[in-house]
Amino acid sequence: MAVRDYLRERFFPHIWCPGCGHGVVLNSLLRTVEELGFTKNQIAVVSGIGCSSRISGYVDFHTLHTLHGRALAFATGLKLQKPDLRVIVPMGDGDALAIGGNHFLHAARRNIDLTAIVMNNRTYGMTGGQYSPLSGVGTAATTAPYGNIDPGFDTVRLAAAAGATFVARTTTYHVQQLVKILGEAIQHQGFSVVEVLSQCPTYFGRKNKAGSAVDMMRQFKDQTTPVGSEAKQGNPALIERGVFVREQRPEYCAAYDEVVRRAQGGR
Amino acid sequence: MAKAKLESHHIEREWCKGCGICVAFCPKQVLELDRHEKAVAKRLDDCICCKLCEMRCPDLAIQVTCRKGSE
Ligand SMILES: Cc1ncc(C[n+]2csc(CCOP(=O)(O)OP(=O)(O)O)c2C)c(N)n1
Ligand code: SF4
Ligand code: SF4
Ligand code: SF4
């Protein structure tokens, strides 16, 4: 199947701004599903609210467009009921780690077999460029006109500490790596987190004088380095990308099935 | 070495928003924005079928079809 066959073409051209990184994530996600050879009925995409969350409207899979911050809660219910579905949960940085931070931690702790994609544009795009828990100190936002004083989370370390069993990071510049990582994440049995640095030229870019979408993607190239590279030792400010955690731990739906079996006492 | 050969390079004009990403990152400078700020493939003879334009387009406006050839 061609990538476009997985799209709901009737909603195109899509609503995202010119150069929005979220479109690149959509592009890579479809390419991943195509490469893995899944049919439309094998995939469910569950999202909350935000520019990023609109992704669920554009893909021709099973889709749920739910509440801001709550996508992982809905996805947990869906996965427990229909464990054969590959459930993918794309979220904004605000969606995933501000209002939805608690769901994120507990989904990781449970190691439920979902693929969480954190589309990190370091701002609340949909509501006009407020700062998020991933904006970082010194950035400008509509709610931080004199500079943000809130330190940012490190999504990778947070996810790993909470118990996610597959954790990776890449950017919209590194599309080949993005497809590879998404493929591994979707096939991983357990909670997978993929952070994707994604450009919001309209708010984060403008507020922080980061230039055009092209400029912002060049910054992703220049400001990141493969995990474990020597470059990081010379320049600690570089952001590492690649796979950070890849481990096996009992998966939540399987553990729950075991409880059901015990409760039924072999009946 | 088997090398992919370009069969067609299609840009959906209605979907293109003129962000310039495909233009900036094409390794062979095949693409340009026209005066309507839409991407056009100007030098298709130089295209090496890497599909990076197709993969990076945030509007899913590009479709590159290649055929496996041999040299
Ligand atoms: C319960 C609730 N609180 C607040 C909002 C308003 N709201 C909508 S989207 C959003 C944040 C969007 O930012 P993010 O999740 O980072 O995604 P982006 O738009 O940047 O992709 C907020 C606060 C809402 N819809 N529901
Ligand atoms: S506001 Fe930002 S995140 Fe939202 S569509 Fe525009 S560029 Fe993308
Ligand atoms: S990347 Fe896509 S939307 Fe941007 S200029 Fe090229 S074809 Fe148009
Ligand atoms: S396939 Fe590669 S070489 Fe050809 S136009 Fe696209 S980016 Fe340029």
CSV table of N, CA, C and O in Angstrom, one decimal, chain A residues 2-4 7 9 12-20 23-24 26-28 30-31 172-173 175-176 179 199 213-214 217-218, chain B residues 10-25 50-64:
chain,number,residue,atom,x,y,z
A,2,ALA,N,0.5,2.3,-0.7
A,2,ALA,CA,1.2,3.5,-0.7
A,2,ALA,C,0.9,4.3,0.6
A,2,ALA,O,-0.2,4.1,1.2
A,3,VAL,N,1.8,5.1,1.0
A,3,VAL,CA,1.7,5.9,2.2
A,3,VAL,C,0.3,6.7,2.2
A,3,VAL,O,-0.4,6.7,3.2
A,4,ARG,N,0.0,7.3,1.0
A,4,ARG,CA,-1.2,8.1,1.0
A,4,ARG,C,-2.5,7.3,1.2
A,4,ARG,O,-3.5,7.9,1.6
A,7,LEU,N,-4.1,7.7,4.5
A,7,LEU,CA,-4.5,9.0,4.9
A,7,LEU,C,-6.0,9.2,4.7
A,7,LEU,O,-6.6,8.6,3.8
A,9,GLU,N,-7.8,11.4,3.0
A,9,GLU,CA,-7.4,12.5,2.1
A,9,GLU,C,-8.5,13.6,2.0
A,9,GLU,O,-8.2,14.7,1.6
A,12,PHE,N,-7.5,16.9,3.5
A,12,PHE,CA,-6.3,17.6,3.1
A,12,PHE,C,-6.7,18.7,2.1
A,12,PHE,O,-7.6,18.6,1.4
A,13,PRO,N,-5.8,19.8,2.0
A,13,PRO,CA,-4.7,20.0,2.8
A,13,PRO,C,-5.0,20.1,4.3
A,13,PRO,O,-6.1,20.6,4.7
A,14,HIS,N,-4.1,19.7,5.2
A,14,HIS,CA,-4.4,19.7,6.6
A,14,HIS,C,-4.3,21.1,7.2
A,14,HIS,O,-3.9,22.0,6.6
A,15,ILE,N,-4.6,21.1,8.5
A,15,ILE,CA,-4.8,22.4,9.2
A,15,ILE,C,-3.5,23.0,9.7
A,15,ILE,O,-3.5,24.2,10.1
A,16,TRP,N,-2.5,22.2,9.8
A,16,TRP,CA,-1.2,22.7,10.5
A,16,TRP,C,-0.6,23.8,9.6
A,16,TRP,O,-0.7,23.9,8.4
A,17,CYS,N,0.1,24.7,10.3
A,17,CYS,CA,0.8,25.8,9.7
A,17,CYS,C,1.9,25.3,8.7
A,17,CYS,O,2.4,24.2,8.8
A,18,PRO,N,2.3,26.2,7.7
A,18,PRO,CA,3.4,25.8,6.8
A,18,PRO,C,4.6,25.5,7.7
A,18,PRO,O,5.0,26.2,8.6
A,19,GLY,N,5.2,24.3,7.3
A,19,GLY,CA,6.5,23.9,8.0
A,19,GLY,C,6.3,23.3,9.4
A,19,GLY,O,7.3,23.0,10.0
A,20,CYS,N,5.1,23.1,9.9
A,20,CYS,CA,4.9,22.5,11.2
A,20,CYS,C,5.5,21.1,11.3
A,20,CYS,O,5.2,20.3,10.4
A,23,GLY,N,3.5,17.6,11.0
A,23,GLY,CA,3.2,17.0,9.7
A,23,GLY,C,4.3,16.0,9.3
A,23,GLY,O,4.1,15.0,8.7
A,24,VAL,N,5.6,16.3,9.7
A,24,VAL,CA,6.7,15.4,9.5
A,24,VAL,C,6.5,14.1,10.3
A,24,VAL,O,6.8,13.0,9.8
A,26,LEU,N,3.6,12.9,11.3
A,26,LEU,CA,2.5,12.1,10.6
A,26,LEU,C,3.1,11.4,9.4
A,26,LEU,O,2.8,10.2,9.3
A,27,ASN,N,3.9,12.0,8.6
A,27,ASN,CA,4.5,11.4,7.5
A,27,ASN,C,5.3,10.2,7.9
A,27,ASN,O,5.1,9.1,7.3
A,28,SER,N,6.2,10.4,8.9
A,28,SER,CA,7.0,9.2,9.3
A,28,SER,C,6.2,8.1,9.9
A,28,SER,O,6.5,6.9,9.7
A,30,LEU,N,3.2,7.2,9.1
A,30,LEU,CA,2.5,6.4,8.1
A,30,LEU,C,3.5,5.5,7.3
A,30,LEU,O,3.2,4.4,7.0
A,31,ARG,N,4.7,6.1,7.1
A,31,ARG,CA,5.7,5.3,6.4
A,31,ARG,C,6.1,4.1,7.3
A,31,ARG,O,6.4,3.0,6.7
A,172,THR,N,12.6,15.8,13.8
A,172,THR,CA,11.9,15.8,12.5
A,172,THR,C,12.9,16.0,11.4
A,172,THR,O,12.6,15.8,10.2
A,173,TYR,N,14.2,16.4,11.7
A,173,TYR,CA,15.2,16.5,10.7
A,173,TYR,C,15.6,15.1,10.3
A,173,TYR,O,15.9,14.7,9.2
A,175,VAL,N,14.6,12.0,9.7
A,175,VAL,CA,13.4,11.2,9.4
A,175,VAL,C,13.7,9.8,9.2
A,175,VAL,O,12.8,8.9,9.5
A,176,GLN,N,14.9,9.4,8.7
A,176,GLN,CA,15.1,8.0,8.5
A,176,GLN,C,15.3,7.3,9.9
A,176,GLN,O,14.7,6.2,10.1
A,179,VAL,N,11.7,6.9,11.4
A,179,VAL,CA,10.9,5.8,10.9
A,179,VAL,C,11.5,4.5,11.6
A,179,VAL,O,10.7,3.6,12.0
A,199,GLN,N,9.3,21.2,15.2
A,199,GLN,CA,9.3,22.6,15.1
A,199,GLN,C,7.9,23.2,15.1
A,199,GLN,O,7.0,22.7,14.4
A,213,ALA,N,10.9,27.3,9.6
A,213,ALA,CA,10.9,25.9,9.8
A,213,ALA,C,12.2,25.2,9.4
A,213,ALA,O,12.7,24.4,10.1
A,214,VAL,N,12.7,25.7,8.2
A,214,VAL,CA,14.0,25.1,7.7
A,214,VAL,C,15.1,25.4,8.7
A,214,VAL,O,15.9,24.5,9.1
A,217,MET,N,14.8,23.2,11.7
A,217,MET,CA,15.3,21.8,11.5
A,217,MET,C,16.8,21.7,11.4
A,217,MET,O,17.4,20.8,11.8
A,218,ARG,N,17.4,22.8,10.9
A,218,ARG,CA,18.9,22.8,10.9
A,218,ARG,C,19.4,22.8,12.3
A,218,ARG,O,20.5,22.2,12.6
B,10,HIS,N,6.1,13.6,-8.1
B,10,HIS,CA,4.8,14.3,-8.2
B,10,HIS,C,4.7,15.2,-7.0
B,10,HIS,O,4.9,14.8,-5.8
B,11,ILE,N,4.3,16.5,-7.2
B,11,ILE,CA,4.0,17.4,-6.1
B,11,ILE,C,2.6,17.9,-6.2
B,11,ILE,O,2.2,18.4,-7.2
B,12,GLU,N,1.9,17.6,-5.1
B,12,GLU,CA,0.4,18.0,-5.1
B,12,GLU,C,0.3,19.5,-4.8
B,12,GLU,O,0.5,19.9,-3.6
B,13,ARG,N,0.1,20.2,-5.8
B,13,ARG,CA,0.1,21.7,-5.6
B,13,ARG,C,-0.8,22.2,-4.5
B,13,ARG,O,-0.6,23.1,-3.8
B,14,GLU,N,-2.0,21.6,-4.5
B,14,GLU,CA,-3.1,22.1,-3.6
B,14,GLU,C,-2.7,21.8,-2.1
B,14,GLU,O,-3.2,22.5,-1.2
B,15,TRP,N,-1.8,20.9,-1.9
B,15,TRP,CA,-1.4,20.5,-0.5
B,15,TRP,C,-0.1,21.3,-0.1
B,15,TRP,O,0.1,21.4,1.1
B,16,CYS,N,0.7,21.7,-1.0
B,16,CYS,CA,2.0,22.3,-0.7
B,16,CYS,C,1.7,23.7,-0.1
B,16,CYS,O,0.9,24.5,-0.6
B,17,LYS,N,2.4,24.0,1.0
B,17,LYS,CA,2.2,25.3,1.7
B,17,LYS,C,3.5,26.1,1.5
B,17,LYS,O,3.6,27.2,2.2
B,18,GLY,N,4.4,25.7,0.7
B,18,GLY,CA,5.6,26.5,0.4
B,18,GLY,C,6.6,26.7,1.6
B,18,GLY,O,7.3,27.7,1.6
B,19,CYS,N,6.7,25.7,2.5
B,19,CYS,CA,7.6,25.9,3.6
B,19,CYS,C,9.0,25.9,3.2
B,19,CYS,O,9.9,26.3,4.0
B,20,GLY,N,9.3,25.3,2.1
B,20,GLY,CA,10.7,25.3,1.6
B,20,GLY,C,11.6,24.2,2.2
B,20,GLY,O,12.8,24.1,1.9
B,21,ILE,N,11.0,23.3,3.0
B,21,ILE,CA,11.8,22.2,3.6
B,21,ILE,C,12.4,21.3,2.5
B,21,ILE,O,13.6,21.0,2.5
B,22,CYS,N,11.6,20.9,1.6
B,22,CYS,CA,12.1,20.0,0.5
B,22,CYS,C,13.2,20.7,-0.3
B,22,CYS,O,14.2,20.0,-0.7
B,23,VAL,N,13.0,21.9,-0.6
B,23,VAL,CA,14.0,22.7,-1.3
B,23,VAL,C,15.3,22.8,-0.6
B,23,VAL,O,16.4,22.5,-1.2
B,24,ALA,N,15.3,23.1,0.7
B,24,ALA,CA,16.5,23.3,1.5
B,24,ALA,C,17.3,22.0,1.7
B,24,ALA,O,18.5,22.1,1.7
B,25,PHE,N,16.6,20.9,1.8
B,25,PHE,CA,17.3,19.7,2.2
B,25,PHE,C,17.5,18.7,1.1
B,25,PHE,O,18.1,17.6,1.3
B,50,CYS,N,16.5,9.7,-3.6
B,50,CYS,CA,16.7,9.4,-2.2
B,50,CYS,C,15.4,9.5,-1.4
B,50,CYS,O,15.4,9.0,-0.2
B,51,LYS,N,14.4,10.2,-1.9
B,51,LYS,CA,13.1,10.3,-1.3
B,51,LYS,C,13.1,11.2,0.0
B,51,LYS,O,12.1,11.2,0.7
B,52,LEU,N,14.2,11.9,0.2
B,52,LEU,CA,14.2,12.7,1.5
B,52,LEU,C,13.2,13.8,1.4
B,52,LEU,O,12.6,14.2,2.4
B,53,CYS,N,12.9,14.3,0.2
B,53,CYS,CA,11.9,15.4,0.1
B,53,CYS,C,10.5,14.8,0.4
B,53,CYS,O,9.8,15.5,1.2
B,54,GLU,N,10.2,13.6,-0.1
B,54,GLU,CA,9.0,13.0,0.2
B,54,GLU,C,8.8,12.7,1.7
B,54,GLU,O,7.8,13.0,2.3
B,55,MET,N,9.9,12.3,2.4
B,55,MET,CA,9.8,11.9,3.8
B,55,MET,C,9.8,13.1,4.7
B,55,MET,O,9.2,13.1,5.8
B,56,ARG,N,10.4,14.3,4.3
B,56,ARG,CA,10.4,15.4,5.2
B,56,ARG,C,9.2,16.4,4.9
B,56,ARG,O,9.0,17.3,5.7
B,57,CYS,N,8.5,16.2,3.9
B,57,CYS,CA,7.4,17.2,3.6
B,57,CYS,C,6.3,17.1,4.6
B,57,CYS,O,5.7,16.0,4.8
B,58,PRO,N,6.1,18.2,5.4
B,58,PRO,CA,5.1,18.1,6.5
B,58,PRO,C,3.7,18.1,5.9
B,58,PRO,O,2.7,17.8,6.7
B,59,ASP,N,3.5,18.3,4.7
B,59,ASP,CA,2.1,18.3,4.1
B,59,ASP,C,1.8,17.1,3.3
B,59,ASP,O,0.8,17.0,2.6
B,60,LEU,N,2.7,16.2,3.3
B,60,LEU,CA,2.6,14.9,2.5
B,60,LEU,C,2.3,15.2,1.1
B,60,LEU,O,1.5,14.4,0.4
B,61,ALA,N,2.9,16.2,0.5
B,61,ALA,CA,2.5,16.6,-0.8
B,61,ALA,C,3.4,16.0,-1.9
B,61,ALA,O,3.1,16.2,-3.1
B,62,ILE,N,4.5,15.3,-1.5
B,62,ILE,CA,5.4,14.8,-2.5
B,62,ILE,C,5.3,13.3,-2.6
B,62,ILE,O,5.3,12.6,-1.6
B,63,GLN,N,5.3,12.8,-3.8
B,63,GLN,CA,5.4,11.3,-4.1
B,63,GLN,C,6.5,11.1,-5.1
B,63,GLN,O,6.4,11.5,-6.2
B,64,VAL,N,7.5,10.3,-4.7
B,64,VAL,CA,8.6,10.0,-5.6
B,64,VAL,C,8.5,8.5,-5.9
B,64,VAL,O,8.5,7.7,-5.0
